[in-house]
Short mmCIF file of C-alpha atoms in Angstrom, two decimals:
data_model
loop_
_atom_site.label_atom_id
_atom_site.label_comp_id
_atom_site.label_asym_id
_atom_site.label_seq_id
_atom_site.Cartn_x
_atom_site.Cartn_y
_atom_site.Cartn_z
CA MET A 169 233.02 58.94 26.00
CA THR A 170 231.26 55.53 26.24
CA ASP A 171 230.20 53.32 29.07
CA VAL A 172 232.29 51.13 31.03
CA VAL A 173 232.04 47.62 29.55
CA ASN A 174 232.99 44.32 31.04
CA ASN A 175 235.28 42.43 28.27
CA LYS A 176 235.06 38.89 29.84
CA ALA A 177 237.15 37.51 27.20
CA GLN A 178 240.00 39.73 28.17
CA HIS A 179 239.07 39.84 31.95
CA ARG A 180 239.12 43.46 32.12
CA TYR A 181 236.65 46.51 32.12
CA GLU A 182 237.04 49.05 29.61
CA LEU A 183 236.29 52.55 29.03
CA VAL A 184 237.13 54.15 25.57
CA VAL A 185 237.75 58.02 25.70
CA GLU A 186 238.98 60.15 22.91
CA ASP A 187 239.66 56.86 20.91
CA HIS A 188 241.81 55.57 23.75
CA LEU A 189 241.31 52.60 25.97
CA ALA A 190 241.61 52.60 29.74
CA ALA A 191 241.04 49.30 31.57
CA THR A 192 241.35 47.62 34.72
CA TYR A 193 242.12 43.93 34.93
CA TYR A 194 240.64 41.39 37.18
CA THR A 195 240.24 37.66 38.20
CA LEU A 196 236.88 36.26 39.28
CA ALA A 197 236.29 33.23 41.50
CA ASP A 198 233.50 32.49 43.99
CA GLY A 199 231.77 35.61 43.89
CA VAL A 200 234.95 37.68 44.37
CA ILE A 201 236.35 40.06 41.91
CA THR A 202 240.06 40.81 42.44
CA PHE A 203 241.43 43.90 40.55
CA VAL A 204 245.14 43.43 39.75
CA HIS A 205 246.14 46.24 37.46
CA THR A 206 244.53 49.37 35.94
CA GLU A 207 246.02 51.19 32.94
CA VAL A 208 245.09 54.72 31.72
CA PRO A 209 246.80 55.99 28.60
CA SER A 210 249.22 58.98 29.27
CA GLU A 211 247.13 61.10 26.78
CA LEU A 212 244.18 60.80 28.91
CA GLY A 213 246.38 61.51 32.15
CA GLY A 214 244.89 64.15 34.48
CA LYS A 215 241.41 63.96 33.04
CA GLY A 216 239.69 61.86 35.66
CA VAL A 217 239.37 59.11 33.41
CA GLY A 218 240.85 56.29 35.82
CA SER A 219 238.20 57.69 38.41
CA ARG A 220 235.32 57.25 35.91
CA LEU A 221 236.49 53.90 35.05
CA VAL A 222 236.78 52.70 38.60
CA LYS A 223 233.42 54.25 39.47
CA GLY A 224 231.70 52.65 36.56
CA VAL A 225 233.40 49.35 37.25
CA LEU A 226 232.28 49.41 41.01
CA ASP A 227 228.68 50.46 40.15
CA GLN A 228 228.49 47.30 38.16
CA VAL A 229 230.20 45.03 40.60
CA ARG A 230 227.87 46.02 43.34
CA ALA A 231 224.91 45.49 41.23
CA ASP A 232 226.15 41.93 40.45
CA GLY A 233 226.55 41.36 44.18
CA LEU A 234 230.22 40.64 43.93
CA GLN A 235 232.86 41.06 46.86
CA VAL A 236 235.82 43.22 45.88
CA VAL A 237 239.57 42.65 46.62
CA ALA A 238 241.59 45.58 45.29
CA GLN A 239 245.29 44.38 44.70
CA CYS A 240 245.63 47.32 42.19
CA PRO A 241 247.01 50.09 44.28
CA PHE A 242 244.98 52.61 41.88
CA VAL A 243 241.68 50.85 42.73
CA LYS A 244 242.63 50.36 46.36
CA SER A 245 243.25 54.22 46.76
CA TRP A 246 239.91 55.19 44.89
CA ILE A 247 238.17 52.97 47.19
CA ASP A 248 239.84 54.59 50.26
CA LYS A 249 238.82 57.97 49.14
CA HIS A 250 235.31 57.10 48.27
CA ALA A 251 234.13 54.64 50.97
CA ASP A 252 230.66 55.05 50.08
#
């Protein structure tokens, strides 16, 4: 597994696991990042990859001082479960 990487050209954060790409897509404006969609390949389902992706993303976003809007149901659910 590699680290979560911000692919700014594609407007997505990426995590490669077992040669598969998991990603969460975003828009960014005025210091607010809005997560709109998250994709985890079926081959990685049930392995916690989506959670690792979102945790890594939110750690980076927090460090960058951005505010978060979670339109993506997966990101919203993860945030609701991990309020810290």
